[in-house]
Tab-separated table of C-alpha atoms in Angstrom:
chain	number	residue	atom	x	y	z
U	7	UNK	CA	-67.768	-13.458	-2.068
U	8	UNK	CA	-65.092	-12.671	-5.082
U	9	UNK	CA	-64.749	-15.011	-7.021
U	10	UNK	CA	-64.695	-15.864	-11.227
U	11	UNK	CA	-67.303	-18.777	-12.341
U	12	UNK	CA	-67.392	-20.449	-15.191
U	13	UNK	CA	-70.282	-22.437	-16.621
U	14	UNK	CA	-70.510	-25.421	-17.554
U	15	UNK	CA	-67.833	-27.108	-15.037
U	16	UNK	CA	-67.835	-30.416	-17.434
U	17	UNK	CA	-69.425	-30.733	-20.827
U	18	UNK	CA	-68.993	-34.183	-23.456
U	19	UNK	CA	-69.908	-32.740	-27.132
U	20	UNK	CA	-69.266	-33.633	-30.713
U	21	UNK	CA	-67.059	-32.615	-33.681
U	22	UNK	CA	-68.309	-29.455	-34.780
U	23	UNK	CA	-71.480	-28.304	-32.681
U	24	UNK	CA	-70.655	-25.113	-31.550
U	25	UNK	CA	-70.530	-24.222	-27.705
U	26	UNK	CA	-70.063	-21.526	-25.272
U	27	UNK	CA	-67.648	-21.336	-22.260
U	28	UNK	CA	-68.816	-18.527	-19.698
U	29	UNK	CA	-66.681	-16.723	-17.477
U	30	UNK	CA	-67.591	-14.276	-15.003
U	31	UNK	CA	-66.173	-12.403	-12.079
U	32	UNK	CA	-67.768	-9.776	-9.521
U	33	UNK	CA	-64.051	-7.929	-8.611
U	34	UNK	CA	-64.729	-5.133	-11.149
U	35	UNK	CA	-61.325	-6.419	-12.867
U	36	UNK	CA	-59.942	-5.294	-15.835
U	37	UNK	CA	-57.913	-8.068	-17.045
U	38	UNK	CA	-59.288	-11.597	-17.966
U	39	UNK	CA	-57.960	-14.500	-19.793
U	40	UNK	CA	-58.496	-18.069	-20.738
U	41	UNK	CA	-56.164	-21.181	-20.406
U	42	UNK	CA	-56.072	-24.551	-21.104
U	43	UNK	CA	-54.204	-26.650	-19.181
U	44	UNK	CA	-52.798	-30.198	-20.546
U	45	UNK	CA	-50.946	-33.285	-18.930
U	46	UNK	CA	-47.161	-32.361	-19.504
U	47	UNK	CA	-48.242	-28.912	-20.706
U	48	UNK	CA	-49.394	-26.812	-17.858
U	49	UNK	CA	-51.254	-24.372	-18.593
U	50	UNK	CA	-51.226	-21.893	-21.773
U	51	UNK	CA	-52.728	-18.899	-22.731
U	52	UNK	CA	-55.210	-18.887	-25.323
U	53	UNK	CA	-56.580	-15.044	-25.238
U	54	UNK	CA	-56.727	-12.500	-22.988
U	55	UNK	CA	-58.586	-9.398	-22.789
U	56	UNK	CA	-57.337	-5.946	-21.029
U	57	UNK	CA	-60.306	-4.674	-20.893
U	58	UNK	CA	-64.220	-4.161	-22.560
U	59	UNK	CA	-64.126	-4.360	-26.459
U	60	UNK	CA	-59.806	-4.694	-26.242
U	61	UNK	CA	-58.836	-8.564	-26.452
U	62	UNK	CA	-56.130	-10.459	-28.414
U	63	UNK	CA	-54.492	-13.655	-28.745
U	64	UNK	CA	-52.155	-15.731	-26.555
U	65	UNK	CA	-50.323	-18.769	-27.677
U	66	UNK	CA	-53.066	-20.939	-28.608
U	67	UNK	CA	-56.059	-19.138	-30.400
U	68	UNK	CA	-56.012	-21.421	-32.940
U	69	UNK	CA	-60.067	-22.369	-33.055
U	70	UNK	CA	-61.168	-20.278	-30.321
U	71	UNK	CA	-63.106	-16.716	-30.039
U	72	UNK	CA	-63.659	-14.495	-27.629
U	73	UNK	CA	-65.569	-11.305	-27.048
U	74	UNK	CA	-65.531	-8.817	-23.563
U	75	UNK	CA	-68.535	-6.941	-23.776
U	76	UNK	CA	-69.332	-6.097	-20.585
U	77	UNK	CA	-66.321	-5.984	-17.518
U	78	UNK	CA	-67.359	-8.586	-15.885
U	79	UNK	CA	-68.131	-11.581	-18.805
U	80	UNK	CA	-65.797	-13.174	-21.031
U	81	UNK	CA	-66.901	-16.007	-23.003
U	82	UNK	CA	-64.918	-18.603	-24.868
U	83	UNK	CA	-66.171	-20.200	-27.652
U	84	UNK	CA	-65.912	-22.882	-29.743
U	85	UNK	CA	-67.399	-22.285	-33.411
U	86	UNK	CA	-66.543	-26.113	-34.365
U	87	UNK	CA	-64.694	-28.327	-31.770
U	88	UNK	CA	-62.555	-31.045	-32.672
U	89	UNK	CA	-60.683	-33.589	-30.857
U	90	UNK	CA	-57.947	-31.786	-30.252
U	91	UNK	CA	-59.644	-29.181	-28.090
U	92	UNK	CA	-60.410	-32.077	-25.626
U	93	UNK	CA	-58.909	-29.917	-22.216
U	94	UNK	CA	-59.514	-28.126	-19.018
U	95	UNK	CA	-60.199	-25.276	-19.326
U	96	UNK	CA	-59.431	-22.262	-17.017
U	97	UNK	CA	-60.921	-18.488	-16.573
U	98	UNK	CA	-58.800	-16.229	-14.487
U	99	UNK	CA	-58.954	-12.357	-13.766
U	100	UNK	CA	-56.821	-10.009	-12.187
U	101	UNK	CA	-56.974	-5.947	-11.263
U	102	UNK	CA	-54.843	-4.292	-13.710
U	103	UNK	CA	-52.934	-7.213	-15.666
U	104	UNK	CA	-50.774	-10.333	-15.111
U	105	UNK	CA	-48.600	-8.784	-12.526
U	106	UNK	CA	-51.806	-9.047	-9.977
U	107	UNK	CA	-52.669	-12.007	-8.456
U	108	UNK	CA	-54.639	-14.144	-10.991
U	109	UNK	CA	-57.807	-15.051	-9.814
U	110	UNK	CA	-58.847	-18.459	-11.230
U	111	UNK	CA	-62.247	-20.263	-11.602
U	112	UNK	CA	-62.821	-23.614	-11.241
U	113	UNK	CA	-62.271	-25.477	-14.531
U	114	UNK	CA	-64.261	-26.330	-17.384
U	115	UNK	CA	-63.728	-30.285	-18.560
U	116	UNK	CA	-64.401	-30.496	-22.056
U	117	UNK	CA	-64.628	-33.490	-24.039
U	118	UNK	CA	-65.008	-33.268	-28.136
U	119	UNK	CA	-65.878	-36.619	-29.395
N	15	UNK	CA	-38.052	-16.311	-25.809
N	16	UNK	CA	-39.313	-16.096	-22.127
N	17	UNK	CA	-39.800	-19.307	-20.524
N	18	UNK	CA	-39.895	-21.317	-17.386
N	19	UNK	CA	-39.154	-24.967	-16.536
N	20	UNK	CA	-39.883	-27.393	-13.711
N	21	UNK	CA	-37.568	-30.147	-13.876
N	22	UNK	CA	-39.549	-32.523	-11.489
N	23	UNK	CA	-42.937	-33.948	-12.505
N	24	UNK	CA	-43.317	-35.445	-8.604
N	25	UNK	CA	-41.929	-34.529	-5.129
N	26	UNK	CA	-42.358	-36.722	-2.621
N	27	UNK	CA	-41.776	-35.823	1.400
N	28	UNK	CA	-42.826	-37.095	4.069
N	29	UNK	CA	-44.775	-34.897	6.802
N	30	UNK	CA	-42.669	-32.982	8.931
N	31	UNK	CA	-39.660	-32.925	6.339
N	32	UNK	CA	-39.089	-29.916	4.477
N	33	UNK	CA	-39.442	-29.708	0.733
N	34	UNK	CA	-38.523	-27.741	-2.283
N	35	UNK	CA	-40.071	-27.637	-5.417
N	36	UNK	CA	-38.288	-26.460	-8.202
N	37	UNK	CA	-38.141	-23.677	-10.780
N	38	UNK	CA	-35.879	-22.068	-13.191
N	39	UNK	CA	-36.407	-19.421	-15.421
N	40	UNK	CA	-35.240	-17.398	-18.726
N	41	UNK	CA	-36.148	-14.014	-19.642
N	42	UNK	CA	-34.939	-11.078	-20.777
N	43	UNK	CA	-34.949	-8.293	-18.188
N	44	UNK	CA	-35.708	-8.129	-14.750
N	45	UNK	CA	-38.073	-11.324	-13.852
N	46	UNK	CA	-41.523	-11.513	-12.526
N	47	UNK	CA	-42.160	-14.534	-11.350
N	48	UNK	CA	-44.881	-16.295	-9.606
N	49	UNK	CA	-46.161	-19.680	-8.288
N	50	UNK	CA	-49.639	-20.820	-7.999
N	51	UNK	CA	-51.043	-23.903	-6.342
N	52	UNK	CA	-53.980	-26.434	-7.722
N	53	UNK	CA	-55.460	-28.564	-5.400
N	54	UNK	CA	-57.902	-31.363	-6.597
N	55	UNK	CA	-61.013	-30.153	-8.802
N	56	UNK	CA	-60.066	-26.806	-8.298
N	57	UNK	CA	-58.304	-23.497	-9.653
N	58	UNK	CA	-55.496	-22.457	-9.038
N	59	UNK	CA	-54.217	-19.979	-6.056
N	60	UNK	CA	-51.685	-17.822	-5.760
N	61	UNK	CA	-49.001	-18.671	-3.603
N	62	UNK	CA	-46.616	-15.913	-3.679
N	63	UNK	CA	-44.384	-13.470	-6.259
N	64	UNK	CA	-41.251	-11.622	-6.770
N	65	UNK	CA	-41.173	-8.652	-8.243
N	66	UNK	CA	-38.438	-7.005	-6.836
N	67	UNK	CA	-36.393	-6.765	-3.127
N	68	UNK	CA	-35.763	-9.385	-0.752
N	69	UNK	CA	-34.587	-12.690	-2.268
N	70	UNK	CA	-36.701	-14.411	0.280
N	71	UNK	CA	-40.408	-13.830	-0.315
N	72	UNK	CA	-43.001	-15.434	2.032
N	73	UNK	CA	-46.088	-16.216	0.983
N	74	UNK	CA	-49.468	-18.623	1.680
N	75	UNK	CA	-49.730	-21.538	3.829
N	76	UNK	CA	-46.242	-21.195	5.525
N	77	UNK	CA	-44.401	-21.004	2.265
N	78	UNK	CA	-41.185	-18.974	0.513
N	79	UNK	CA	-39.646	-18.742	-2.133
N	80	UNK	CA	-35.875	-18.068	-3.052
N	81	UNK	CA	-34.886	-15.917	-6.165
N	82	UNK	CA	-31.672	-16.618	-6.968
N	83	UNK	CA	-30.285	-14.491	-10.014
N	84	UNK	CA	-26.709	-15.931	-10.612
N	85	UNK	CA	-28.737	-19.415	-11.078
N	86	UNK	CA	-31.706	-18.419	-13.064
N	87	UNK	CA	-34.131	-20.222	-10.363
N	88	UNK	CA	-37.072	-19.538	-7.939
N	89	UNK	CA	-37.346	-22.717	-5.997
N	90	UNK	CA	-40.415	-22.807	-3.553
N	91	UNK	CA	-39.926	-24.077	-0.268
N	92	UNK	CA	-41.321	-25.023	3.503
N	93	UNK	CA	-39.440	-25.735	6.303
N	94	UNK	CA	-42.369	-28.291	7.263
N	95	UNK	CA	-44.257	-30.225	4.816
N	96	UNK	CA	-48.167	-30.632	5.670
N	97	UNK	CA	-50.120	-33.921	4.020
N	98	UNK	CA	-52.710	-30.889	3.429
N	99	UNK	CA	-49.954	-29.421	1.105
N	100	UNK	CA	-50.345	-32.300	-1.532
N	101	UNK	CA	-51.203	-30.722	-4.400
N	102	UNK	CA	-49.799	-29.626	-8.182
N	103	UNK	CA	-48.010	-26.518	-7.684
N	104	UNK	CA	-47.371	-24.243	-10.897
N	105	UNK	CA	-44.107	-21.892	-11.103
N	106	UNK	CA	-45.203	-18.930	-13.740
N	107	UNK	CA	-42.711	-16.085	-15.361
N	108	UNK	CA	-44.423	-12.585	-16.399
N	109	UNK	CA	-44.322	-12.310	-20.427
N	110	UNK	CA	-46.253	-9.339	-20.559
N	111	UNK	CA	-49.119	-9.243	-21.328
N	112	UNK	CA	-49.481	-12.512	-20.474
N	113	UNK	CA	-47.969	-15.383	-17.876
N	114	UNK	CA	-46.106	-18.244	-18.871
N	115	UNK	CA	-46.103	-21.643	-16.983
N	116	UNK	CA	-44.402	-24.558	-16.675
N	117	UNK	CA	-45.785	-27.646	-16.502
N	118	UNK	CA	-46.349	-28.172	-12.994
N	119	UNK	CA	-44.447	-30.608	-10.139
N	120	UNK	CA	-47.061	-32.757	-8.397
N	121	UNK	CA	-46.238	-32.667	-4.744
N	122	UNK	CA	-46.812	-35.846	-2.437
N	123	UNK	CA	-46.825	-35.492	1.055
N	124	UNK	CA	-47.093	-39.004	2.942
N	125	UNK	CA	-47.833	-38.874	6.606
């Protein structure tokens, strides 16, 4: 079945113990990207990758790193949470960029404490 | 600066009506624009998109969407609203590389 996971789907951590957000899809697609979606915010872009090795920052990096080392995996992580990275947080793909349908995974609830 | 606005936080219908969910846009060029659907404790779908053409485009689950140029919008629509249809629906605009999206219009449908 096609589809993009991400593991875990909820995690509760502390200030500043670092964690890792997987994301991975089995459509061979190029494009992947990470959101975080907030109450009155929707949803915005934190980085996206084109493809392996090539990624770059959306509108919220601040905090965040990511790394595409193989096509189908793109990690997020979080060298030192705070607070303020308390979200949901979304993994999508797509074929060839963000004019193909985006292909989303389930969610990731994080909670920084 | 590209960006896209849904001036309702909830739409309420009852089943059988139709309903419209709204979205306006700004960019500069043509428009890409998209909407996506998140039902509870889950991702989010794609609905439908306009690219180019038709001002009408149909899409999932029985719905359309108009573009409308001279008023900057891309309301989504259904000529028959479903209780199954509850749900918080997203309208995006293509910022290459990237999407922006608004901040999404919870949709009620009571039976």
């Amino acid at each position: 079945e096609a589809q993009v996971t991400q593991n875990p789907r909820y995690l509760i951590t502390v200030t500043g113990k670092k964690l890792t957000v997987t994301c991975s899809q089995n459509m061979n697609h190029e494009y992947m990207s990470w959101y975080r979606q907030d109450p009155g915010l929707g949803l915005r872009q934190i980085y996206y990758s084109m493809n392996v090795e090539v990624t770059d920052k959306g509108d919220v990096p601040e905090g965040y790193k990511v790394s595409r080392k193989e096509k189908r995996n793109f990690p997020l992580i979080l060298e030192s949470p705070s607070p303020n990275q308390t979200s949901l947080y979304f993994c999508a793909s797509s074929l060839g960029g963000v004019t193909d349908t985006q292909y989303f995974g389930p969610g990731t609830r994080l909670t920084v404490l | 600066a590209q960006s896209v606005a849904q001036p309702e936080d909830q739409v309420n219908v009852a089943e059988g009506n139709p309903l419209t969910v709204k979205c306006t846009y700004s960019v500069s060029g043509n428009p890409y624009l998209f909407w996506y659907v998140q039902y509870p404790n889950r991702g989010l779908q794609f609905l439908l998109k306009y690219i180019t053409g038709d001002n009408l485009v149909k899409g999932s689950y029985g719905f359309e969407a108009e573009f409308n140029k001279s008023q900057t919008s891309f309301h989504l629509k259904k000529p028959s609203a479903l209780v199954s249809d509850s749900a918080l629906y997203f309208c995006a605009v293509r910022a290459a590389p990237k999407l922006i999206f608004g901040q999404g219009t919870t949709l009620q449908v009571k039976p």
